[in-house]
Short mmCIF file of C-alpha atoms in Angstrom, two decimals:
data_model
loop_
_atom_site.label_atom_id
_atom_site.label_comp_id
_atom_site.label_asym_id
_atom_site.label_seq_id
_atom_site.Cartn_x
_atom_site.Cartn_y
_atom_site.Cartn_z
CA MET A 1 -14.53 -23.21 -18.35
CA ASN A 2 -11.80 -20.59 -17.75
CA ALA A 3 -10.94 -19.38 -14.34
CA PRO A 4 -9.21 -16.04 -14.87
CA TRP A 5 -9.43 -15.02 -11.36
CA ILE A 6 -6.49 -17.48 -10.28
CA ILE A 7 -3.92 -15.78 -12.55
CA TYR A 8 -2.64 -12.07 -12.57
CA ARG A 9 -2.11 -9.24 -15.24
CA PRO A 10 1.54 -7.88 -14.63
CA GLU A 11 0.69 -4.83 -16.66
CA ILE A 12 -1.54 -3.59 -13.98
CA LYS A 13 0.17 -0.79 -11.77
CA VAL A 14 -0.81 0.46 -8.28
CA LEU A 15 -0.40 4.09 -7.10
CA ASP A 16 -0.79 4.75 -3.41
CA CYS A 17 -2.63 8.09 -2.64
CA THR A 18 -2.60 7.67 1.06
CA ILE A 19 -0.69 10.96 1.92
CA ARG A 20 -2.16 13.06 -0.91
CA ASP A 21 -5.82 12.17 -0.73
CA GLY A 22 -5.62 11.45 2.98
CA GLY A 23 -4.32 14.79 3.68
CA LEU A 24 -7.38 16.33 2.57
CA VAL A 25 -8.66 15.12 6.08
CA ASN A 26 -6.20 16.82 8.14
CA ASP A 27 -4.92 19.59 5.77
CA HIS A 28 -1.91 17.53 4.82
CA LEU A 29 -0.44 18.10 8.53
CA PHE A 30 1.16 14.63 8.52
CA GLY A 31 4.39 14.40 10.53
CA ASP A 32 7.57 13.17 8.69
CA ARG A 33 7.75 10.05 10.67
CA PHE A 34 4.32 9.03 9.37
CA VAL A 35 4.90 9.98 5.88
CA GLN A 36 8.26 7.98 6.08
CA ALA A 37 6.40 4.97 7.28
CA ILE A 38 3.91 5.05 4.29
CA TYR A 39 6.95 5.37 2.00
CA LYS A 40 8.85 2.47 3.43
CA THR A 41 5.69 0.41 3.49
CA CYS A 42 4.91 1.04 -0.04
CA ILE A 43 8.45 -0.06 -1.12
CA GLU A 44 8.12 -3.05 0.88
CA ALA A 45 4.75 -4.04 -0.53
CA GLY A 46 5.95 -3.64 -4.13
CA VAL A 47 3.57 -0.56 -4.86
CA ASP A 48 4.68 0.97 -8.06
CA THR A 49 3.86 4.68 -7.39
CA MET A 50 3.56 6.68 -4.27
CA GLU A 51 1.73 9.94 -4.54
CA ILE A 52 3.33 11.95 -1.88
CA GLY A 53 0.98 15.10 -2.01
CA TYR A 54 -0.26 18.28 -3.95
CA LYS A 55 2.15 20.67 -5.69
CA ASN A 56 -0.35 23.50 -5.19
CA SER A 57 0.23 27.28 -4.64
CA ASP A 58 0.67 29.24 -1.41
CA GLN A 59 -1.50 31.85 -3.27
CA PHE A 60 -4.49 29.58 -2.86
CA PHE A 61 -3.75 27.56 0.34
CA SER A 62 -2.32 29.13 3.70
CA PRO A 63 1.03 27.59 4.65
CA THR A 64 0.14 28.12 8.11
CA LYS A 65 -3.01 26.18 8.10
CA ASN A 66 -1.81 23.40 5.43
CA GLY A 67 1.01 21.19 5.95
CA PRO A 68 4.03 20.63 3.48
CA TRP A 69 2.13 17.85 1.57
CA LYS A 70 -0.16 20.48 0.08
CA PHE A 71 2.82 22.05 -1.52
CA CYS A 72 5.55 19.30 -2.14
CA ASN A 73 8.63 21.58 -1.99
CA GLU A 74 11.49 19.80 -3.30
CA ASP A 75 13.33 19.88 0.10
CA ASP A 76 10.37 18.55 1.82
CA ILE A 77 10.04 15.67 -0.45
CA ARG A 78 13.79 14.83 -0.34
CA ARG A 79 13.61 14.90 3.39
CA ILE A 80 11.35 11.87 3.23
CA VAL A 81 12.76 10.08 0.19
CA ASP A 82 16.29 11.31 -0.18
CA ASP A 83 17.07 10.63 -3.92
CA ASN A 84 14.61 7.50 -3.83
CA PRO A 85 17.02 4.66 -4.48
CA SER A 86 14.05 2.44 -4.67
CA GLU A 87 12.29 1.14 -8.01
CA MET A 88 9.25 2.88 -6.83
CA SER A 89 8.24 6.24 -8.60
CA ILE A 90 7.12 9.26 -6.73
CA ALA A 91 4.09 11.22 -8.00
CA CYS A 92 2.68 14.56 -7.10
CA MET A 93 -0.79 16.17 -8.14
CA ILE A 94 -1.32 19.77 -9.51
CA ASP A 95 -4.69 21.14 -9.40
CA ALA A 96 -6.00 23.43 -12.40
CA GLY A 97 -6.66 26.75 -11.06
CA LYS A 98 -4.87 26.14 -7.73
CA SER A 99 -1.26 25.86 -8.70
CA ASN A 100 1.57 27.81 -10.03
CA TRP A 101 2.60 25.08 -12.27
CA LYS A 102 4.94 27.00 -14.69
CA LYS A 103 7.12 27.99 -11.66
CA ASP A 104 6.61 25.31 -9.08
CA VAL A 105 6.89 22.20 -11.34
CA LEU A 106 10.65 21.97 -11.65
CA PRO A 107 12.61 20.52 -14.57
CA LYS A 108 12.81 16.77 -14.04
CA GLU A 109 16.52 16.75 -13.69
CA LYS A 110 16.16 18.99 -10.61
CA SER A 111 13.33 16.93 -8.89
CA VAL A 112 13.15 13.35 -7.47
CA VAL A 113 9.54 13.40 -8.65
CA ASP A 114 8.78 10.97 -11.38
CA VAL A 115 4.79 11.54 -12.32
CA ILE A 116 2.96 14.62 -12.31
CA ARG A 117 -0.96 14.03 -12.20
CA VAL A 118 -3.04 16.95 -13.47
CA ALA A 119 -6.37 17.25 -11.91
CA PHE A 120 -9.15 19.45 -13.50
CA TYR A 121 -12.60 19.88 -14.14
CA VAL A 122 -14.34 19.67 -17.41
CA TYR A 123 -14.43 23.46 -17.86
CA GLN A 124 -10.57 23.69 -17.13
CA VAL A 125 -9.68 21.60 -20.11
CA PRO A 126 -7.79 24.35 -21.93
CA GLU A 127 -5.60 24.84 -18.83
CA ALA A 128 -5.17 21.27 -18.29
CA ILE A 129 -3.73 20.81 -21.77
CA GLU A 130 -1.18 23.50 -20.98
CA MET A 131 -0.19 21.91 -17.66
CA ILE A 132 0.18 18.33 -19.24
CA GLU A 133 2.37 19.75 -22.02
CA ASP A 134 4.48 21.83 -19.66
CA ALA A 135 4.98 18.89 -17.38
CA PHE A 136 5.82 16.61 -20.33
CA GLN A 137 8.21 18.99 -21.82
CA LYS A 138 10.03 19.10 -18.35
CA GLY A 139 10.57 15.50 -18.30
CA TYR A 140 7.69 13.84 -16.42
CA GLU A 141 5.33 10.99 -16.81
CA VAL A 142 2.03 12.92 -16.96
CA SER A 143 -1.50 11.59 -16.10
CA ALA A 144 -4.83 13.41 -16.65
CA ASN A 145 -7.50 13.12 -13.85
CA LEU A 146 -10.90 14.38 -14.91
CA MET A 147 -12.52 14.96 -11.77
CA ALA A 148 -16.36 14.52 -11.10
CA ILE A 149 -16.94 12.35 -13.98
CA SER A 150 -20.46 11.47 -12.73
CA THR A 151 -21.46 14.96 -13.31
CA VAL A 152 -19.99 15.41 -16.93
CA ASN A 153 -22.37 14.66 -19.81
CA ASP A 154 -21.52 12.34 -22.72
CA PRO A 155 -20.72 14.98 -25.44
CA GLU A 156 -18.36 16.66 -22.90
CA ILE A 157 -16.74 13.41 -21.86
CA ASP A 158 -16.09 12.41 -25.45
CA GLN A 159 -14.42 15.88 -26.50
CA THR A 160 -12.50 15.82 -23.57
CA LEU A 161 -11.13 12.35 -24.18
CA ASP A 162 -10.46 13.17 -27.84
CA ILE A 163 -8.42 16.19 -26.77
CA LEU A 164 -6.59 14.00 -24.07
CA SER A 165 -5.91 11.29 -26.27
CA GLN A 166 -3.93 13.78 -28.64
CA SER A 167 -2.01 15.10 -25.91
CA SER A 168 1.32 14.02 -24.04
CA VAL A 169 -0.45 12.34 -21.21
CA SER A 170 0.29 8.55 -20.54
CA THR A 171 -2.51 7.85 -18.47
CA ILE A 172 -6.16 9.13 -18.28
CA VAL A 173 -8.06 8.35 -15.12
CA VAL A 174 -11.58 7.90 -14.46
CA VAL A 175 -12.20 9.61 -11.21
CA ASP A 176 -15.27 8.97 -9.20
CA SER A 177 -15.04 12.21 -7.15
CA TYR A 178 -18.34 11.94 -5.60
CA GLY A 179 -18.28 8.23 -4.93
CA SER A 180 -21.62 7.90 -6.78
CA LEU A 181 -20.55 5.38 -9.31
CA ILE A 182 -21.89 1.90 -9.44
CA PRO A 183 -19.96 -0.94 -11.48
CA GLU A 184 -22.33 -0.83 -14.33
CA GLN A 185 -21.45 2.95 -14.78
CA THR A 186 -17.73 2.15 -14.20
CA GLU A 187 -17.95 -0.44 -16.82
CA TYR A 188 -19.37 2.22 -19.27
CA LEU A 189 -16.88 4.88 -18.58
CA THR A 190 -13.89 2.50 -18.64
CA LYS A 191 -14.98 1.31 -22.23
CA LYS A 192 -15.37 4.79 -23.27
CA PHE A 193 -12.01 5.96 -21.89
CA LEU A 194 -10.38 2.97 -23.54
CA LYS A 195 -11.90 3.62 -26.76
CA TYR A 196 -10.02 6.92 -26.93
CA ALA A 197 -6.95 6.17 -25.12
CA LYS A 198 -6.02 2.71 -26.35
CA PRO A 199 -5.52 3.64 -30.10
CA ASN A 200 -3.41 6.38 -29.04
CA GLY A 201 -1.09 4.26 -26.68
CA LYS A 202 -2.52 5.74 -23.54
CA GLU A 203 -3.48 3.60 -20.43
CA VAL A 204 -6.72 3.94 -18.36
CA GLY A 205 -6.69 4.25 -14.63
CA ILE A 206 -9.42 4.49 -11.97
CA HIS A 207 -9.64 6.50 -8.80
CA ALA A 208 -12.62 5.38 -6.72
CA HIS A 209 -14.17 6.87 -3.51
CA ASN A 210 -16.07 4.93 -1.03
CA ASN A 211 -19.22 6.79 -0.33
CA GLN A 212 -21.34 3.83 -1.21
CA GLN A 213 -18.88 1.34 -0.07
CA LEU A 214 -18.27 0.56 -3.80
CA ALA A 215 -14.76 1.96 -4.14
CA PHE A 216 -13.16 -1.82 -4.45
CA ALA A 217 -16.08 -3.17 -6.62
CA ASN A 218 -15.57 -0.19 -8.89
CA SER A 219 -11.81 -0.68 -9.09
CA ILE A 220 -12.33 -4.18 -9.91
CA GLU A 221 -14.80 -3.50 -12.63
CA ALA A 222 -12.42 -0.91 -14.06
CA ILE A 223 -9.56 -3.56 -14.16
CA ARG A 224 -11.88 -6.19 -15.58
CA GLN A 225 -12.69 -4.10 -18.47
CA GLY A 226 -9.10 -3.10 -19.17
CA ALA A 227 -7.90 -0.31 -16.95
CA THR A 228 -4.34 -1.07 -16.06
CA ARG A 229 -3.64 1.86 -13.59
CA VAL A 230 -5.50 1.77 -10.02
CA ASP A 231 -5.28 4.19 -7.16
CA ALA A 232 -5.57 2.72 -3.64
CA SER A 233 -4.75 3.99 -0.05
CA ILE A 234 -3.78 2.28 3.04
CA GLY A 235 -6.63 1.67 5.51
CA GLY A 236 -8.86 3.36 2.70
CA LEU A 237 -7.65 6.80 4.14
CA GLY A 238 -8.89 9.50 1.96
CA ARG A 239 -11.03 12.62 1.73
CA GLY A 240 -14.71 12.01 3.35
CA ALA A 241 -15.65 8.42 2.73
CA GLY A 242 -11.97 7.42 1.80
CA ASN A 243 -10.67 5.41 -1.32
CA CYS A 244 -10.23 1.95 -2.24
CA PRO A 245 -8.11 0.11 0.55
CA MET A 246 -4.75 -1.00 -0.67
CA GLU A 247 -5.12 -4.14 1.39
CA LEU A 248 -8.00 -5.23 -0.50
CA MET A 249 -6.67 -4.30 -3.93
CA LEU A 250 -3.30 -5.84 -3.50
CA GLY A 251 -4.83 -9.07 -2.30
CA PHE A 252 -7.24 -9.19 -5.34
CA LEU A 253 -4.41 -8.46 -7.91
CA ARG A 254 -2.63 -11.80 -6.85
CA ASN A 255 0.58 -10.41 -8.49
CA PRO A 256 3.45 -12.19 -6.34
CA LYS A 257 5.38 -8.90 -6.57
CA PHE A 258 2.92 -7.46 -4.23
CA LYS A 259 3.30 -7.98 -0.55
CA LEU A 260 0.39 -7.78 1.81
CA ARG A 261 2.10 -8.22 5.15
CA PRO A 262 3.77 -4.71 5.07
CA ILE A 263 0.25 -3.10 4.65
CA TYR A 264 -1.17 -5.02 7.63
CA LYS A 265 1.93 -4.15 9.66
CA CYS A 266 1.53 -0.51 8.92
CA LEU A 267 -2.29 -0.49 9.88
CA GLU A 268 -1.28 -2.11 12.90
CA ASP A 269 1.51 0.34 13.79
CA GLN A 270 0.19 3.76 12.34
CA PHE A 271 -3.35 3.50 11.77
CA LEU A 272 -4.79 2.47 15.07
CA LEU A 273 -3.77 5.55 16.57
CA LEU A 274 -4.57 7.56 13.55
CA LYS A 275 -8.16 6.50 13.77
CA CYS A 276 -8.41 8.17 17.17
CA GLN A 277 -7.09 11.35 15.65
CA MET A 278 -8.71 11.69 12.29
CA GLU A 279 -12.24 10.48 10.81
CA TRP A 280 -12.89 9.04 7.37
CA GLY A 281 -15.05 6.25 6.17
CA PRO A 282 -18.48 5.62 4.69
CA TYR A 283 -20.51 7.36 7.40
CA PRO A 284 -24.19 7.89 6.21
CA GLU A 285 -23.72 11.61 5.48
CA TYR A 286 -21.23 10.51 2.74
CA MET A 287 -23.44 7.65 1.53
CA ILE A 288 -26.23 10.21 1.10
CA THR A 289 -24.15 12.41 -0.89
CA GLY A 290 -22.84 9.64 -3.02
CA GLN A 291 -26.37 8.43 -3.73
CA LYS A 292 -27.45 11.84 -4.66
CA ASN A 293 -24.42 12.51 -6.86
CA GLN A 294 -23.46 15.52 -4.83
CA HIS A 295 -20.00 16.70 -3.80
CA PRO A 296 -19.30 15.58 -0.35
CA ARG A 297 -18.38 18.98 1.01
CA ALA A 298 -21.77 19.24 2.90
CA ALA A 299 -21.04 15.80 4.34
CA ILE A 300 -17.80 16.86 5.58
CA GLN A 301 -19.27 19.81 7.25
CA ALA A 302 -21.97 17.89 8.97
CA ARG A 303 -19.43 15.34 10.24
CA GLU A 304 -17.31 18.27 11.58
CA SER A 305 -20.33 19.78 13.27
CA GLU A 306 -20.80 19.85 17.07
CA VAL A 307 -24.23 18.35 16.16
CA ARG A 308 -23.55 15.30 14.21
CA ASN A 309 -25.09 12.10 13.29
CA GLN A 310 -28.68 13.86 12.33
CA PHE A 311 -29.04 11.44 9.30
CA THR A 312 -32.67 12.15 8.54
CA GLU A 313 -32.12 15.97 8.69
CA PHE A 314 -29.08 15.79 6.50
CA PHE A 315 -31.07 13.63 4.07
CA ASP A 316 -33.89 15.94 3.92
CA LYS A 317 -31.54 19.07 3.53
CA ILE A 318 -29.66 17.37 0.69
CA SER A 319 -32.95 16.21 -0.99
CA GLN A 320 -34.47 19.66 -0.72
CA GLU A 321 -31.41 21.40 -2.21
CA ILE A 322 -31.37 18.94 -5.44
CA SER A 323 -35.27 19.52 -5.83
#
């Protein structure tokens, strides 16, 4: 009998999305000291890539309401990482329909950013391909994040993957935006993504949300099926129910290059106070939207309401809207 769980796969790379996805909880209003703490922690822990935020446009998001990590101007990034003398790469996400990517994504030689992650819905594929090719021509490694995969039908997934596999992306990511996937669905999707990606020299990644407390399980399943890129965040910090916790993922991977102690030190030093200031995690409202395969915006509004914890009322409301 083989025991593959006692070894590790060195080809698996980990991306930290604490600031980018976690910023959706507080409008990316993290202070420099907190962002620097995450940056230093990721380096010490051996994380491969830190996604420092969005590079979205102030035409769509107010700079007075949103912090610098919604826009990731070069000066703001360098204030945190300087020239990034570490081996860890820096990533930014650009949203189709919400970014001025032709102007705001600088040529690579003018930026400390290494990776551009293009996020899009299935109806935005034409723009996404333009964004991918623009970033690639400017010198970046590029990934494609097809969002809300649980709402896309098979023919649309197949056609999108066929198009992406012919593009200049290096990684195509399974994105469980609604936290609705279970491991059997993750297995199916990862195999489908690999069928298109692998013959064309592309990697497959996983970005899981924790609405049903399955982000870790779904990430493991994607890895088990052959995904080599995985997203996680310290403390599971992320929009709504949050993401796969970094402290669990690094422990699971067993690669000796990853160090767990810095993650727990960061949780101790930074997140105990943060939990008093911000709320994230698999509260019942997020469980309900995950189970119903719905966008978590209604759950977010319910959690932010003065009258919260009305779980049965929320359940009935979501059930009625679907029916």
